[in-house]
CSV table of C-alpha atoms in Angstrom, one decimal:
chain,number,residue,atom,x,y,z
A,28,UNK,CA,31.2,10.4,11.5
A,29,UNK,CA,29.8,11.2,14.9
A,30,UNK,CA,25.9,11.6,14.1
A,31,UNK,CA,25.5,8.4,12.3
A,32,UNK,CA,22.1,7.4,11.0
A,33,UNK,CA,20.0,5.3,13.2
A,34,UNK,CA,18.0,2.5,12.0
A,35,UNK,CA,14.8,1.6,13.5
A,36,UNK,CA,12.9,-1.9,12.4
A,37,UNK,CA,9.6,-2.0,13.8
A,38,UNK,CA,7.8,-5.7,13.1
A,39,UNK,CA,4.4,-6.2,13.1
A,40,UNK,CA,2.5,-8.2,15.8
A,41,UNK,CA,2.5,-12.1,15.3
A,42,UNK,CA,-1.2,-12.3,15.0
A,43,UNK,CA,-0.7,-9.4,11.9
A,44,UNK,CA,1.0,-11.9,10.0
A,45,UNK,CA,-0.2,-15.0,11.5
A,46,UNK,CA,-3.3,-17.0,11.4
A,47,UNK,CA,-4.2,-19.7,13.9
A,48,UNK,CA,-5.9,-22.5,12.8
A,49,UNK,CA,-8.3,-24.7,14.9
A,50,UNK,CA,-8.3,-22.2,17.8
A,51,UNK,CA,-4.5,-22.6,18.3
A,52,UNK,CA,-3.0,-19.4,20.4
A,53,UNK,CA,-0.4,-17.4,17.4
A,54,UNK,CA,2.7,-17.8,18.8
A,55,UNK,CA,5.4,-15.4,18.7
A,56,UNK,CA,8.6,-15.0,16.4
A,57,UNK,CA,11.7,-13.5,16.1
A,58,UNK,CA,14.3,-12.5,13.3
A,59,UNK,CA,17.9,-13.7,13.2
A,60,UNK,CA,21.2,-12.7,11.9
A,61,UNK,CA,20.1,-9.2,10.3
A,62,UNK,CA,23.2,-7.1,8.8
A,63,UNK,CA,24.2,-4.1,7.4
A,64,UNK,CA,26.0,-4.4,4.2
A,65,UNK,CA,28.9,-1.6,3.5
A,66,UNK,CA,30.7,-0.6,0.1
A,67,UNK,CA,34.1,0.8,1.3
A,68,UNK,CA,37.0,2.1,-0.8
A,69,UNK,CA,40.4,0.4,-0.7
A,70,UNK,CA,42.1,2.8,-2.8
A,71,UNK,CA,44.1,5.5,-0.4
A,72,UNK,CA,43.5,8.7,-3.4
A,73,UNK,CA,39.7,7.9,-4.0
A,74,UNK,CA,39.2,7.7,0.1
A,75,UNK,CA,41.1,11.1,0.4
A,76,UNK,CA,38.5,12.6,-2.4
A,77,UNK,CA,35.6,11.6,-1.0
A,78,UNK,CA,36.7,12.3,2.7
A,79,UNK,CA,37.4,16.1,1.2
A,80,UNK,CA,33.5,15.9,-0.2
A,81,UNK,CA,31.7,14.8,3.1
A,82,UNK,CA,34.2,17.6,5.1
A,83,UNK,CA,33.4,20.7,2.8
A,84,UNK,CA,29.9,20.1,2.5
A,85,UNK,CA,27.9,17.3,0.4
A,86,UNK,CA,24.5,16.0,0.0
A,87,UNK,CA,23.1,12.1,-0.8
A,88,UNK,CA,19.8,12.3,-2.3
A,89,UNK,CA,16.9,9.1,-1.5
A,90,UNK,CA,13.8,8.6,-1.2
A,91,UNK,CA,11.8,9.0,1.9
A,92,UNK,CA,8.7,6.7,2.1
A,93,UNK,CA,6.1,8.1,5.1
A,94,UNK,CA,3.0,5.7,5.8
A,95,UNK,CA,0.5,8.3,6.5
A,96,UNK,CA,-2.5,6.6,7.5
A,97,UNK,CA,-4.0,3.3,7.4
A,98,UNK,CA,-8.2,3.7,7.1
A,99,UNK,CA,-11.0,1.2,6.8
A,100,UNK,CA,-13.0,1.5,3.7
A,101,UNK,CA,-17.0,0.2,4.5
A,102,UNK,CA,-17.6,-2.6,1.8
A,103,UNK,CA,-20.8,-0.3,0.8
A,104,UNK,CA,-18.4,3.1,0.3
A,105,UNK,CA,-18.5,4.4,-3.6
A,106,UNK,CA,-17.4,7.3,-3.1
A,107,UNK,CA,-14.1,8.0,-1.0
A,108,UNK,CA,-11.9,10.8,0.2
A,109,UNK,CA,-8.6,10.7,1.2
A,110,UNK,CA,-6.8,13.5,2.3
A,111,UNK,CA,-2.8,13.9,2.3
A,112,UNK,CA,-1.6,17.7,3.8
A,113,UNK,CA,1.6,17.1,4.8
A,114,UNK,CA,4.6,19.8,3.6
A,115,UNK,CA,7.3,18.4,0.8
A,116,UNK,CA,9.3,19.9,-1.5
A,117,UNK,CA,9.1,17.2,-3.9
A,118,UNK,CA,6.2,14.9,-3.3
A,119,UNK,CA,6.9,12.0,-6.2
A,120,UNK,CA,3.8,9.6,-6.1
A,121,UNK,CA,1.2,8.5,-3.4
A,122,UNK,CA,0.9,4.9,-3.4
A,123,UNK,CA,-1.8,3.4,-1.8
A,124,UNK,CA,-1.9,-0.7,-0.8
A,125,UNK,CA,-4.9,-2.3,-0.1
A,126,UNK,CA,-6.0,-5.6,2.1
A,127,UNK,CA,-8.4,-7.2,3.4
A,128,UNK,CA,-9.6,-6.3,6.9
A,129,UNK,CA,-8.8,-9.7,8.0
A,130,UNK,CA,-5.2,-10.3,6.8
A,131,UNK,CA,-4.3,-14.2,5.6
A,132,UNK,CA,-1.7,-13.4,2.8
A,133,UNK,CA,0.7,-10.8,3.9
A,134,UNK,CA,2.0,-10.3,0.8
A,135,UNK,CA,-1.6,-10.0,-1.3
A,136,UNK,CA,-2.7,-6.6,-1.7
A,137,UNK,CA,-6.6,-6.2,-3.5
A,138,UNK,CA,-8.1,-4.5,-6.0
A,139,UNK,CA,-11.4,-2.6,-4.4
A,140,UNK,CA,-13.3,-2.1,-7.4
A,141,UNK,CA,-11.7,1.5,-8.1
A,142,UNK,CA,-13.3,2.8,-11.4
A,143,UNK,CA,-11.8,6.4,-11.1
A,144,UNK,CA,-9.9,8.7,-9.1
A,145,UNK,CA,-9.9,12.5,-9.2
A,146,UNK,CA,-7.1,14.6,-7.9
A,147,UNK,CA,-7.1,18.4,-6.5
A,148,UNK,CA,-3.9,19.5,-5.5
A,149,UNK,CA,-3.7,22.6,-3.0
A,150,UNK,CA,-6.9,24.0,-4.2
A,151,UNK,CA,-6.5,23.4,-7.7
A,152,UNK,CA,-8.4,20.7,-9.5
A,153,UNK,CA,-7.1,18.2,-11.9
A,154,UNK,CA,-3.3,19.6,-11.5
A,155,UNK,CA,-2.3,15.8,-12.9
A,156,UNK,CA,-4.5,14.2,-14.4
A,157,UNK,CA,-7.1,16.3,-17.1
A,158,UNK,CA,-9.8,13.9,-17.4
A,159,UNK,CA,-9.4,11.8,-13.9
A,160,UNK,CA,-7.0,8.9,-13.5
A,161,UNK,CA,-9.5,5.8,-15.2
A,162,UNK,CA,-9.5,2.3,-14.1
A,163,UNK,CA,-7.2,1.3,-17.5
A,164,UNK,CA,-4.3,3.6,-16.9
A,165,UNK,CA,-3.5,2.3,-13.6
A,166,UNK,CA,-1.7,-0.6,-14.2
A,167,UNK,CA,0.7,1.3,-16.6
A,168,UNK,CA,0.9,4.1,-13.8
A,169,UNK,CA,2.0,1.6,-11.4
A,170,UNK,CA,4.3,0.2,-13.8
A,171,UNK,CA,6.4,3.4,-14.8
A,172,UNK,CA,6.7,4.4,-10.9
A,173,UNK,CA,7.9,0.8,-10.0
A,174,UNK,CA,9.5,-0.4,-13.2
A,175,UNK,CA,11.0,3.0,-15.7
A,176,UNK,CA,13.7,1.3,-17.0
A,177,UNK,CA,12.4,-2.0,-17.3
A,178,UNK,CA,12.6,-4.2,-20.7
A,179,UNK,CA,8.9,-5.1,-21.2
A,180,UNK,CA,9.4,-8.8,-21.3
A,181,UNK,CA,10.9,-7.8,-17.4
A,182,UNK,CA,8.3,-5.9,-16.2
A,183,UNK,CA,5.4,-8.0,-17.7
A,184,UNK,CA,7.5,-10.8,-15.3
A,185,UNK,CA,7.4,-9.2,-11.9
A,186,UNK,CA,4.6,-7.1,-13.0
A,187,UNK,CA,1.5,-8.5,-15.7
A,188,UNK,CA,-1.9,-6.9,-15.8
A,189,UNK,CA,-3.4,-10.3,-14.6
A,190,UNK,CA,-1.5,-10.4,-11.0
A,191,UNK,CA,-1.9,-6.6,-11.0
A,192,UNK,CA,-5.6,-6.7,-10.6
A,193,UNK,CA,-5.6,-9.9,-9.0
A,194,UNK,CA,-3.3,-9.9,-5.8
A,195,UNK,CA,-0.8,-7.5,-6.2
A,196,UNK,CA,-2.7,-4.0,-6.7
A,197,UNK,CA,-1.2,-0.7,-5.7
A,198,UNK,CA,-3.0,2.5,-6.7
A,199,UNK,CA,-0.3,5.0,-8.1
A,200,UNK,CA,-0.5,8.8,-8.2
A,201,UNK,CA,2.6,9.6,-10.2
A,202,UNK,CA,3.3,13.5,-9.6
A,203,UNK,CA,6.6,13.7,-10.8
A,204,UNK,CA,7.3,16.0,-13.9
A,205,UNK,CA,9.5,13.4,-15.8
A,206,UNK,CA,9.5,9.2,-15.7
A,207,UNK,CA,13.3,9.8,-15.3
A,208,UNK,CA,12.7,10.1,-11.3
A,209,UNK,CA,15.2,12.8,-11.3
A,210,UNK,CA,15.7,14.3,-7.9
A,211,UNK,CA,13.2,17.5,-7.0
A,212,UNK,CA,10.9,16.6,-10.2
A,213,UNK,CA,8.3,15.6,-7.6
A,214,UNK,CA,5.0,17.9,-6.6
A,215,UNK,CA,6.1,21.1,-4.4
A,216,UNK,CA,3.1,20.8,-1.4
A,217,UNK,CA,3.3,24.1,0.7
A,218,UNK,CA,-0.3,24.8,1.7
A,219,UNK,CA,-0.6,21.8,4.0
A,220,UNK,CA,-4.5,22.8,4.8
A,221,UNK,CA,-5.9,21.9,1.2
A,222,UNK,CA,-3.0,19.6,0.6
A,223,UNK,CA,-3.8,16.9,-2.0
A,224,UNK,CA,-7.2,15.4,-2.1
A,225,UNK,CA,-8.3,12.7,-3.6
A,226,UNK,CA,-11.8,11.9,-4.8
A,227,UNK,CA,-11.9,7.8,-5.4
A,228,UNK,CA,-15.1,6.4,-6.8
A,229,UNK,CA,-15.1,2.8,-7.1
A,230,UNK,CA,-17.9,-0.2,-6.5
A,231,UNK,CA,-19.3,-1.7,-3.6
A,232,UNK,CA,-17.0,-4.8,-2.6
A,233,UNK,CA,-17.8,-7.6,-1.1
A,234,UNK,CA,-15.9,-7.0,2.5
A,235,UNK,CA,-14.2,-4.2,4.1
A,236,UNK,CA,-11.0,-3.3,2.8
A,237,UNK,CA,-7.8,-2.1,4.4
A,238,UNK,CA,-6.2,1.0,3.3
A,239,UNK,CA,-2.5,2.0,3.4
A,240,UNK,CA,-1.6,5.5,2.1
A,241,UNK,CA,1.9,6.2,1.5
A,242,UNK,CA,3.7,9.1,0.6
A,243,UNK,CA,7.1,9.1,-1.6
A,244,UNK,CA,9.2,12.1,-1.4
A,245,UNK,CA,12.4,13.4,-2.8
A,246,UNK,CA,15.1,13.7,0.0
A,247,UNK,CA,18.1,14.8,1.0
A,248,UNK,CA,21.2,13.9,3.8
A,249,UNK,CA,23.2,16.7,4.2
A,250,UNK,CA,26.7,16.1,5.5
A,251,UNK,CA,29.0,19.5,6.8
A,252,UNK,CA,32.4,18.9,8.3
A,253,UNK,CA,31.9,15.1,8.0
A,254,UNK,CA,29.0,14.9,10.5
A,255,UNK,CA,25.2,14.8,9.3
A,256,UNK,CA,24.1,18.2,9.5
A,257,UNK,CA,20.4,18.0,8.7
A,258,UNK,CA,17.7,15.8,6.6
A,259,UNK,CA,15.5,17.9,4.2
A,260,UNK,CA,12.4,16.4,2.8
């Protein structure tokens, strides 16, 4: 194909994901031997088949993760809004990470004392959640975004309520229709001007907290006479 995907890696700065001790400068790093792994298809019929599919016309669906904004929340904040008003056709969770505002564990995300969230989508208030999305439903929101077809005794391993809270948190706005994550279940967002807010109230914590928002999305790769004709999303 002559318009192949292009993949872009963008690394953080050293002193992101290092920390100098005893005044030492933070040195630089680099990453080695990074490949692209391929399935291909041996058999001459199947490759004829799918060769015909990507000529004619075909579509791969995936999902398309945007980082939308990173914000700093005051320690003293109780109250928090968080506006996301960009256009999807399926908009399937917003996930947001948190950290603290000076970063020793890259791979520790906090919990900043979020009681309750309320959610007003395009204009319309509590289009998800009825009563609010409580503090005790969002570990097993998390857990059927991340883990749906997980055996318990599997997701309680990579996932239990103790490391949740502790250093792994991710607040989860599931707004797909069905826990099957079938493709266009998500939230249609067309009135990017009211978009999706989202009222947090949580306690004071006791330093600033970092905060990712990320938007998942249904999308697709569209493929016409064996070239990529366009991305939808």
């Amino acid at each position: 194909m002559n318009n192949n995907p292009m993949y872009i890696l963008t690394l953080p700065q050293s002193d992101e994901i290092m920390t100098a001790q005893g005044g030492e400068a933070k040195g630089n790093y680099k990453l080695d031997n990074l490949e692209l792994e391929y399935e291909t298809i041996e058999n001459d019929t199947l490759a004829g088949e799918v060769s015909r599919m990507y000529s004619t016309g075909r579509s791969l669906s995936y999902k398309h993760v945007t980082l939308m904004r990173t914000s700093n929340w005051d320690k003293d904040l109780t109250i928090v809004n968080e506006n996301i008003n960009i256009p999807r056709k399926s908009m399937s969770a917003i996930v947001l990470l948190f950290t603290s505002r000076v970063i020793t564990d890259s791979e520790e995300y906090i919990y900043p004392n979020i009681d309750k969230v309320n959610l007003t989508i395009e204009g319309v208030p509590n289009a998800v959640f009825s009563q609010g999305l409580h503090k005790n439903r969002f570990f097993e929101e998390a857990k059927r975004f991340f883990c749906p077809m997980c055996e318990k005794s599997m997701a309680d391993k990579f996932m239990s309520i103790s490391k949740f809270f502790s250093n792994g948190f991710a607040l989860v706005i599931d707004l797909r229709s069905t826990r099957d994550d079938t493709t266009g279940g998500g939230k249609k967002i067309v009135n990017t001007q009211s978009g999706v807010l989202m009222e947090i109230k949580k306690k004071a914590t006791t330093a600033d907290v970092q905060c990712n928002v990320f938007v998942v999305s249904d999308a697709l790769l569209n493929f016409a006479s064996r070239d990529l004709s366009s991305i939808q999303y």
